[in-house]
mmCIF file of C-alpha atoms in Angstrom:
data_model
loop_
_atom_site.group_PDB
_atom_site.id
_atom_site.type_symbol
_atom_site.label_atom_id
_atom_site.label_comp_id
_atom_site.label_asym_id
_atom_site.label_seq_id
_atom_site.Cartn_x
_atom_site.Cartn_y
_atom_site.Cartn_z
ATOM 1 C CA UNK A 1 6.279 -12.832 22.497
ATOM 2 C CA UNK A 2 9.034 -11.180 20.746
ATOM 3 C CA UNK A 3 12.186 -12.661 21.176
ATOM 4 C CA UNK A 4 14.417 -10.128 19.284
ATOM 5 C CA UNK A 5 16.676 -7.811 21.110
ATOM 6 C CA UNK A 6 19.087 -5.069 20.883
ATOM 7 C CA UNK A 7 22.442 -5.116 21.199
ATOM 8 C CA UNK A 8 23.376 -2.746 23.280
ATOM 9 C CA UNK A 9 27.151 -3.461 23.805
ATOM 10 C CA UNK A 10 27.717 -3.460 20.002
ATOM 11 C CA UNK A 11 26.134 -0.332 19.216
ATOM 12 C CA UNK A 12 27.816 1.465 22.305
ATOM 13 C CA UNK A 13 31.293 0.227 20.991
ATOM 14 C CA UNK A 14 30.415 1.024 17.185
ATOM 15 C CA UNK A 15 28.411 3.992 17.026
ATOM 16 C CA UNK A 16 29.453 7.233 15.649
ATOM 17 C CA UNK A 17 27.718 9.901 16.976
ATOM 18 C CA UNK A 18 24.528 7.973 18.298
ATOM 19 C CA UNK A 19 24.299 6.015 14.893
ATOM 20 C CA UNK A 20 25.240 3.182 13.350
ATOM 21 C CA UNK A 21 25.679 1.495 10.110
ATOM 22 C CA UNK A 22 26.807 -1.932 8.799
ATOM 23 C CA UNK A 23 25.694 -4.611 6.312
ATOM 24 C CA UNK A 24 24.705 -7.994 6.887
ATOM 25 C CA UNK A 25 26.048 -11.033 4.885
ATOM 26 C CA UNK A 26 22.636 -11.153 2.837
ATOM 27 C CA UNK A 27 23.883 -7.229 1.589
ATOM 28 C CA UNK A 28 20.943 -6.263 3.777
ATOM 29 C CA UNK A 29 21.857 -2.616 4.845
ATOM 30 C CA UNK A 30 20.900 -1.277 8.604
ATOM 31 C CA UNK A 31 20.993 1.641 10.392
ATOM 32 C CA UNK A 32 20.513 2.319 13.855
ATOM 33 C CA UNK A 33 20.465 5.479 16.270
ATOM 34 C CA UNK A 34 19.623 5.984 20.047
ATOM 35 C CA UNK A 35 17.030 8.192 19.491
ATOM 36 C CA UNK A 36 15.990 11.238 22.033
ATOM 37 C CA UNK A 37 12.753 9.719 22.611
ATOM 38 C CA UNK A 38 14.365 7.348 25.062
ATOM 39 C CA UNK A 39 14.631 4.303 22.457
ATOM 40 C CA UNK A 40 16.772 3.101 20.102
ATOM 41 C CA UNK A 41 15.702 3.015 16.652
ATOM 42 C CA UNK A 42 16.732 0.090 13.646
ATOM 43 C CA UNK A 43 15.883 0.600 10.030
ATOM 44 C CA UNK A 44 16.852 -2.562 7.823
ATOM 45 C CA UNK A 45 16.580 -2.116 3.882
ATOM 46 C CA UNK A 46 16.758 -5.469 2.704
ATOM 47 C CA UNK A 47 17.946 -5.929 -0.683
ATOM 48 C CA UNK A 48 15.203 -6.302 -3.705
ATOM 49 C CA UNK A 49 12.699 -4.065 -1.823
ATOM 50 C CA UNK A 50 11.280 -1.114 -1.895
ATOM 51 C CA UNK A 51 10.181 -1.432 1.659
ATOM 52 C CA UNK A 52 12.345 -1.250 4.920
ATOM 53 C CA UNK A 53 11.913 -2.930 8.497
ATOM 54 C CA UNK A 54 11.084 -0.017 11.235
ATOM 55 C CA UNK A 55 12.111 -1.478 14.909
ATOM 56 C CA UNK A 56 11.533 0.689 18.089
ATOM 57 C CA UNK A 57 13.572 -0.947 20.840
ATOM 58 C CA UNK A 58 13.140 -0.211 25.027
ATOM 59 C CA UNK A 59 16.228 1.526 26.468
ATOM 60 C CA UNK A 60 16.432 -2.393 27.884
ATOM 61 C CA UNK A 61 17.060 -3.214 24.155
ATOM 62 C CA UNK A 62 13.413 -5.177 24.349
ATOM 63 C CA UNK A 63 11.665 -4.658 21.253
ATOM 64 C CA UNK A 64 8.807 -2.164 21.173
ATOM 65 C CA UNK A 65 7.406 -1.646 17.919
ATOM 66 C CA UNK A 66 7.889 -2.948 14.353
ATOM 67 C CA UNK A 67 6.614 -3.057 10.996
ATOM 68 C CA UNK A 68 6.780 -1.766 7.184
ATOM 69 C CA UNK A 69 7.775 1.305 5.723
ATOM 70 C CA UNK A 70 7.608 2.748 2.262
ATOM 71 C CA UNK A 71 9.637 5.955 2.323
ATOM 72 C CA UNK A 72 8.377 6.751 6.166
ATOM 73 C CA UNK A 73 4.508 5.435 5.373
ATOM 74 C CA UNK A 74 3.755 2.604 7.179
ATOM 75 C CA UNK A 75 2.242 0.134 5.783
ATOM 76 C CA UNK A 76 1.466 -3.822 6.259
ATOM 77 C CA UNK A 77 0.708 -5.229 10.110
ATOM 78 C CA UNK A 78 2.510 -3.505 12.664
ATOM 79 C CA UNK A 79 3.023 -4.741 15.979
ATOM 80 C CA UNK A 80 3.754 -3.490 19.675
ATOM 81 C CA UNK A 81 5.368 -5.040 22.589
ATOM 82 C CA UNK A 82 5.053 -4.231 26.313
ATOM 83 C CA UNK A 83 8.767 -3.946 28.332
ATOM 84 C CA UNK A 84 8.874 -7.530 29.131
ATOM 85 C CA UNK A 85 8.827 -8.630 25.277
ATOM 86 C CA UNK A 86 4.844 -9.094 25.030
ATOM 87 C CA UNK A 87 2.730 -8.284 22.228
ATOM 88 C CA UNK A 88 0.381 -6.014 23.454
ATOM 89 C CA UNK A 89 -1.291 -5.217 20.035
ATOM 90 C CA UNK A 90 -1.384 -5.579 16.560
ATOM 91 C CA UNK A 91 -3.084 -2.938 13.824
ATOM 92 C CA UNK A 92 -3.241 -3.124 10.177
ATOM 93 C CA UNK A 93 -1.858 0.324 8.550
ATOM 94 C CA UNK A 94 -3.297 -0.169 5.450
ATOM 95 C CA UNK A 95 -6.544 -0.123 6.633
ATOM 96 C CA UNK A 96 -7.676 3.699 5.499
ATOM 97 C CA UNK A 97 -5.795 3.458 2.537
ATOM 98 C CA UNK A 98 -7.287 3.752 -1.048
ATOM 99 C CA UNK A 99 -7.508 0.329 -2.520
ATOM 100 C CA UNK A 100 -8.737 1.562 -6.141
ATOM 101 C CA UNK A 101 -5.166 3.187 -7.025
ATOM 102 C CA UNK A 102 -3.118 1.318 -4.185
ATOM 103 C CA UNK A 103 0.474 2.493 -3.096
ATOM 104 C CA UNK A 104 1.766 -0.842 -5.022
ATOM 105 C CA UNK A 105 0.030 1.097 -8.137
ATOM 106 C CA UNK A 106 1.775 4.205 -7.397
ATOM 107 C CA UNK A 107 5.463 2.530 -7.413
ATOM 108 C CA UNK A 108 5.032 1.665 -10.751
ATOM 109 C CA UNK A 109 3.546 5.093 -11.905
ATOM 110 C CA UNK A 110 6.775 6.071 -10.078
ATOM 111 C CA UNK A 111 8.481 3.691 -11.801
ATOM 112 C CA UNK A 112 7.423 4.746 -15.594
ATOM 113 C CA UNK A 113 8.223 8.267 -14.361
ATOM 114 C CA UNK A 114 11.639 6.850 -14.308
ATOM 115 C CA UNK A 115 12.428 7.934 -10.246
ATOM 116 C CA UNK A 116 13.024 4.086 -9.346
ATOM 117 C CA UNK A 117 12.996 0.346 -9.541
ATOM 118 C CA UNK A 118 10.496 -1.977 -7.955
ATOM 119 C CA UNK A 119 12.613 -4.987 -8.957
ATOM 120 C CA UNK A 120 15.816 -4.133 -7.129
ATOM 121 C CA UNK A 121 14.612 -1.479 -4.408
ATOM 122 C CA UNK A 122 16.780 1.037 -6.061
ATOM 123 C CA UNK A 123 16.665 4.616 -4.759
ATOM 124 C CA UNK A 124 14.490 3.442 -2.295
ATOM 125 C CA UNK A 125 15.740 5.668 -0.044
ATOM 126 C CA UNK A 126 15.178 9.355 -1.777
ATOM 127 C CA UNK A 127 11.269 8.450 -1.232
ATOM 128 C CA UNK A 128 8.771 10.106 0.325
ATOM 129 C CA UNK A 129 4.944 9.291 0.243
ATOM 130 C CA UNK A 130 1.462 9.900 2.087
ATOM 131 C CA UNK A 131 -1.908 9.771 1.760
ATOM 132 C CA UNK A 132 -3.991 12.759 2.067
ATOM 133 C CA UNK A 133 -7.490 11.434 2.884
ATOM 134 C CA UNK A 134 -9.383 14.559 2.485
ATOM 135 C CA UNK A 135 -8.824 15.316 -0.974
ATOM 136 C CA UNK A 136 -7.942 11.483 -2.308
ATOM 137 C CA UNK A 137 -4.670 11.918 -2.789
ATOM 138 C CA UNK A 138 -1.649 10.379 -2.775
ATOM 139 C CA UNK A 139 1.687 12.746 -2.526
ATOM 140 C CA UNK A 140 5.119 11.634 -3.538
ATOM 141 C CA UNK A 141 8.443 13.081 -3.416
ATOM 142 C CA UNK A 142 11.638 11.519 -4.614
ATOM 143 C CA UNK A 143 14.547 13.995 -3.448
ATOM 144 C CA UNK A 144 18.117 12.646 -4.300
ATOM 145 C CA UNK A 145 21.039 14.168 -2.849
ATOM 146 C CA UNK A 146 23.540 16.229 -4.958
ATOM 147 C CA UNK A 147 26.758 16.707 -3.758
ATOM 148 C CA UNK A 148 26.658 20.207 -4.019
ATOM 149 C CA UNK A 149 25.144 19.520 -0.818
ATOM 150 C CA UNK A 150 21.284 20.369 -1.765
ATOM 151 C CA UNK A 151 18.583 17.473 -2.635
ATOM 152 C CA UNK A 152 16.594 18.225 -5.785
ATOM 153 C CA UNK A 153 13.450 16.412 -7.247
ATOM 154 C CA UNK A 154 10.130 16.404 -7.643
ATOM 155 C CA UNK A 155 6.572 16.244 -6.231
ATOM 156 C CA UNK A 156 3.975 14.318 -7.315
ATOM 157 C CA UNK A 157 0.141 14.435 -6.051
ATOM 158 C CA UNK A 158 -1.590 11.853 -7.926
ATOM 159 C CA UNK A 159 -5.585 11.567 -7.771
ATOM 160 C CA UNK A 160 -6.228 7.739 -5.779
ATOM 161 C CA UNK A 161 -9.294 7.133 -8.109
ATOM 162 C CA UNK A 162 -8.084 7.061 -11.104
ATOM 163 C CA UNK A 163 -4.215 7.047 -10.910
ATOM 164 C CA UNK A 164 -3.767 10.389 -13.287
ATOM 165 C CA UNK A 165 -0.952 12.600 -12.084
ATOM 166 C CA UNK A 166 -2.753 15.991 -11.110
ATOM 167 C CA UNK A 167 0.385 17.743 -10.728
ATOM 168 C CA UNK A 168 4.323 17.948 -10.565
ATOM 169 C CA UNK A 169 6.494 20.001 -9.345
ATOM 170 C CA UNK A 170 10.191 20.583 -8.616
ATOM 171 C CA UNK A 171 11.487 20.607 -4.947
ATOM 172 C CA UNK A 172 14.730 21.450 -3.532
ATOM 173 C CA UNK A 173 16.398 21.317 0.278
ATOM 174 C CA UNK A 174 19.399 23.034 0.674
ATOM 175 C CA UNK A 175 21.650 21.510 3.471
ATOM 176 C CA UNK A 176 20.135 18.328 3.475
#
């Protein structure tokens, strides 16, 4: 049964805009946002990691869903909870992943390519990674923001065999 819960009251009396953001005594950073999808949403970065908590919460401020996310991947057990605070299931999503040239592996090709740090968790948050089964790939993006108000960076797809970077490419968003 999960026992966590929302609070409501202090993100109705705190929120700018539908969202959120504090940090906890531990310096673990959290954001949360009432999402359109009729739920509210909590990401927690906790320091040291590359990974951050994903919550989905009930409009009752039950939990509904959580897990792990690198970038927006999910990864690790995840769990789901019915309205009254049940666990109604449990999946692994790591299951169809490659295990030869594992995501771990690709943080610290990542890491060599100088985009972040697996120690500290450091520009965690200018990640973006999948896995695209049909051609054994793994795609990464790291995207930091420039205050010229554009993100620039650069793609990686990276074979899942044998680890060898197959290509890279520069990306840009304008407006962010």
């Amino acid at each position: 049964m999960a026992d966590r819960k929302f609070d409501i009251e202090y993100f109705e009396k705190n929120n700018i805009s539908e969202l959120l953001k504090f940090t906890k005594e531990d310096s673990t950073k959290v954001q949360q946002v009432k999402s359109g999808a009729n739920v509210y949403l909590e990401y927690e970065m906790p320091p040291n990691k590359l990974y951050r908590i994903y919550r989905e919460y009930y409009l009752s401020g039950v939990l509904k869903k959580e897990g792990l996310q690198l970038g927006r991947m999910p990864i690790g057990i995840w769990k789901e909870f019915d309205e009254n605070g049940n666990e109604v299931r449990s999946w692994d999503r790591e299951e169809n992943l490659p295990k030869k040239f594992d995501y771990n592996k690709v943080m610290l090709l990542m890491e060599k390519e100088g985009w972040l740090n697996t120690r500290t968790g450091a520009d965690r948050d200018m990640l973006r990674i999948w896995y695209e089964e049909k051609k054994n790939r793994w795609v990464v993006i790291f995207l930091p923001y420039n205050p010229r108000n554009y993100y620039q960076g650069m793609e990686y797809q990276i074979d899942a065999n044998s680890g060898k970077i197959k290509s890279k490419k520069e990306q840009k968003l304008v407006g962010g």
